[in-house]
Amino acid sequence: MTGYKTEQRGLLMEFLQHNPDRQFSAREIAARIPSTEISLSAIYRNLSALESAGLINRFVKEGSREVYYQYTQAERCRNRIHLICTKCGKTLHAEPAMADRLQSEALTSAGFRVDRSKTVLYGLCRDCQYK
């Protein structure tokens, strides 16, 4: 990543790396990291830099205007399509075979190459479907 690594960015990265299967708004992150350690404005600045570097993805959840962020460089996230439950927020990782089929179909049908690292499908997880 271009730029410099600050102590605040390190705190933010540590938090995101320990929570790779969840999405957080900047305000949620600020509530979980002591304000004496990092300010809300520093969180926004660093999230923008991390997004530009391709280390996190940015989402807007259905029915919300709030922007959410998720760390995507964890080993289990790399080259995976994310499936996010719109009810509970759980993140699942599509199995490679499913992602391969989707990618192949998009290329064959529409001449469209899917970027797995940025692909998110929204729906209901198994648990929320049966609640």
Short mmCIF file of C-alpha atoms in Angstrom, two decimals:
data_model
loop_
_atom_site.label_atom_id
_atom_site.label_comp_id
_atom_site.label_asym_id
_atom_site.label_seq_id
_atom_site.Cartn_x
_atom_site.Cartn_y
_atom_site.Cartn_z
CA MET A 1 0.00 0.00 0.00
CA THR A 2 1.24 3.42 -0.86
CA GLY A 3 1.64 6.00 1.85
CA TYR A 4 2.82 5.43 5.35
CA LYS A 5 1.65 3.15 8.12
CA THR A 6 0.56 4.95 11.21
CA GLU A 7 -0.14 3.51 14.64
CA GLN A 8 -3.82 4.31 14.05
CA ARG A 9 -3.85 2.40 10.77
CA GLY A 10 -2.20 -0.50 12.56
CA LEU A 11 -4.96 -0.52 15.20
CA LEU A 12 -7.62 -0.44 12.50
CA MET A 13 -5.98 -3.23 10.51
CA GLU A 14 -5.63 -5.36 13.62
CA PHE A 15 -9.33 -4.93 14.37
CA LEU A 16 -10.39 -5.75 10.80
CA GLN A 17 -8.06 -8.75 10.54
CA HIS A 18 -9.56 -10.21 13.72
CA ASN A 19 -13.07 -9.83 12.28
CA PRO A 20 -12.85 -10.89 8.61
CA ASP A 21 -16.33 -12.42 8.47
CA ARG A 22 -18.18 -9.28 9.52
CA GLN A 23 -18.93 -5.89 8.08
CA PHE A 24 -18.66 -2.76 10.21
CA SER A 25 -19.59 0.86 9.74
CA ALA A 26 -16.96 3.45 10.68
CA ARG A 27 -19.04 4.31 13.76
CA GLU A 28 -19.18 0.65 14.84
CA ILE A 29 -15.42 0.40 14.49
CA ALA A 30 -14.99 3.59 16.53
CA ALA A 31 -17.19 2.12 19.26
CA ARG A 32 -15.02 -1.01 19.44
CA ILE A 33 -11.62 0.70 19.36
CA PRO A 34 -11.07 3.06 22.30
CA SER A 35 -11.42 6.68 21.19
CA THR A 36 -8.17 7.51 22.96
CA GLU A 37 -6.46 5.24 20.43
CA ILE A 38 -8.08 6.45 17.17
CA SER A 39 -10.51 9.21 16.22
CA LEU A 40 -13.54 8.77 13.97
CA SER A 41 -11.98 11.04 11.35
CA ALA A 42 -8.82 8.91 11.38
CA ILE A 43 -10.96 5.80 10.94
CA TYR A 44 -12.64 7.29 7.87
CA ARG A 45 -9.29 8.41 6.43
CA ASN A 46 -7.69 5.02 6.97
CA LEU A 47 -10.69 3.08 5.65
CA SER A 48 -10.47 5.11 2.45
CA ALA A 49 -6.76 4.32 2.11
CA LEU A 50 -7.30 0.61 2.83
CA GLU A 51 -10.11 0.45 0.27
CA SER A 52 -7.90 2.14 -2.35
CA ALA A 53 -5.21 -0.43 -1.61
CA GLY A 54 -7.70 -3.27 -2.19
CA LEU A 55 -7.47 -4.59 1.38
CA ILE A 56 -11.09 -4.00 2.28
CA ASN A 57 -14.40 -3.93 0.44
CA ARG A 58 -17.05 -1.30 0.89
CA PHE A 59 -20.77 -2.24 1.02
CA VAL A 60 -24.10 -0.52 1.44
CA LYS A 61 -26.56 -2.88 3.07
CA GLU A 62 -30.06 -3.13 1.69
CA GLY A 63 -32.41 -0.64 3.29
CA SER A 64 -29.56 1.41 4.72
CA ARG A 65 -27.54 4.43 3.71
CA GLU A 66 -24.73 3.47 6.05
CA VAL A 67 -21.50 2.29 4.44
CA TYR A 68 -19.95 -0.90 5.80
CA TYR A 69 -16.43 -2.23 5.40
CA GLN A 70 -14.99 -5.73 5.47
CA TYR A 71 -11.42 -6.99 5.43
CA THR A 72 -11.00 -9.27 2.41
CA GLN A 73 -7.40 -10.37 2.56
CA ALA A 74 -7.85 -13.18 5.06
CA GLU A 75 -6.83 -16.49 3.53
CA ARG A 76 -10.40 -17.79 3.52
CA CYS A 77 -11.56 -14.63 1.68
CA ARG A 78 -9.02 -14.52 -1.12
CA ASN A 79 -10.45 -15.20 -4.54
CA ARG A 80 -13.84 -16.03 -3.01
CA ILE A 81 -17.27 -14.69 -3.73
CA HIS A 82 -18.88 -13.45 -0.52
CA LEU A 83 -22.48 -14.33 0.34
CA ILE A 84 -23.91 -11.88 2.87
CA CYS A 85 -27.13 -12.43 4.78
CA THR A 86 -29.26 -9.29 4.67
CA LYS A 87 -30.99 -10.24 7.92
CA CYS A 88 -28.22 -11.24 10.34
CA GLY A 89 -25.15 -9.92 8.46
CA LYS A 90 -23.36 -13.28 8.44
CA THR A 91 -20.76 -13.66 5.68
CA LEU A 92 -20.31 -16.98 3.91
CA HIS A 93 -17.63 -17.78 1.36
CA ALA A 94 -18.79 -19.48 -1.83
CA GLU A 95 -17.01 -22.72 -2.51
CA PRO A 96 -14.54 -22.45 -5.40
CA ALA A 97 -16.61 -24.78 -7.62
CA MET A 98 -19.68 -22.54 -7.27
CA ALA A 99 -17.64 -19.43 -7.96
CA ASP A 100 -16.05 -21.14 -10.98
CA ARG A 101 -19.50 -21.95 -12.41
CA LEU A 102 -20.75 -18.40 -11.88
CA GLN A 103 -17.61 -16.92 -13.40
CA SER A 104 -17.74 -19.28 -16.38
CA GLU A 105 -21.44 -18.60 -17.02
CA ALA A 106 -20.95 -14.82 -16.85
CA LEU A 107 -18.08 -15.04 -19.31
CA THR A 108 -19.89 -17.39 -21.69
CA SER A 109 -23.29 -15.67 -21.58
CA ALA A 110 -22.33 -12.04 -21.36
CA GLY A 111 -18.62 -11.87 -22.14
CA PHE A 112 -18.22 -10.54 -18.61
CA ARG A 113 -15.23 -11.37 -16.45
CA VAL A 114 -16.14 -11.50 -12.75
CA ASP A 115 -13.71 -10.08 -10.20
CA ARG A 116 -14.19 -12.53 -7.33
CA SER A 117 -12.40 -10.32 -4.83
CA LYS A 118 -15.11 -7.68 -5.21
CA THR A 119 -18.16 -9.86 -5.79
CA VAL A 120 -20.85 -9.98 -3.13
CA LEU A 121 -24.21 -11.73 -3.36
CA TYR A 122 -26.92 -10.71 -0.92
CA GLY A 123 -29.70 -12.95 0.34
CA LEU A 124 -30.77 -14.94 3.38
CA CYS A 125 -28.56 -17.51 5.09
CA ARG A 126 -29.96 -20.96 5.91
CA ASP A 127 -30.65 -20.02 9.54
CA CYS A 128 -32.58 -16.83 8.67
CA GLN A 129 -34.63 -18.57 5.97
CA TYR A 130 -36.13 -20.89 8.58
CA LYS A 131 -36.68 -18.41 11.42
#
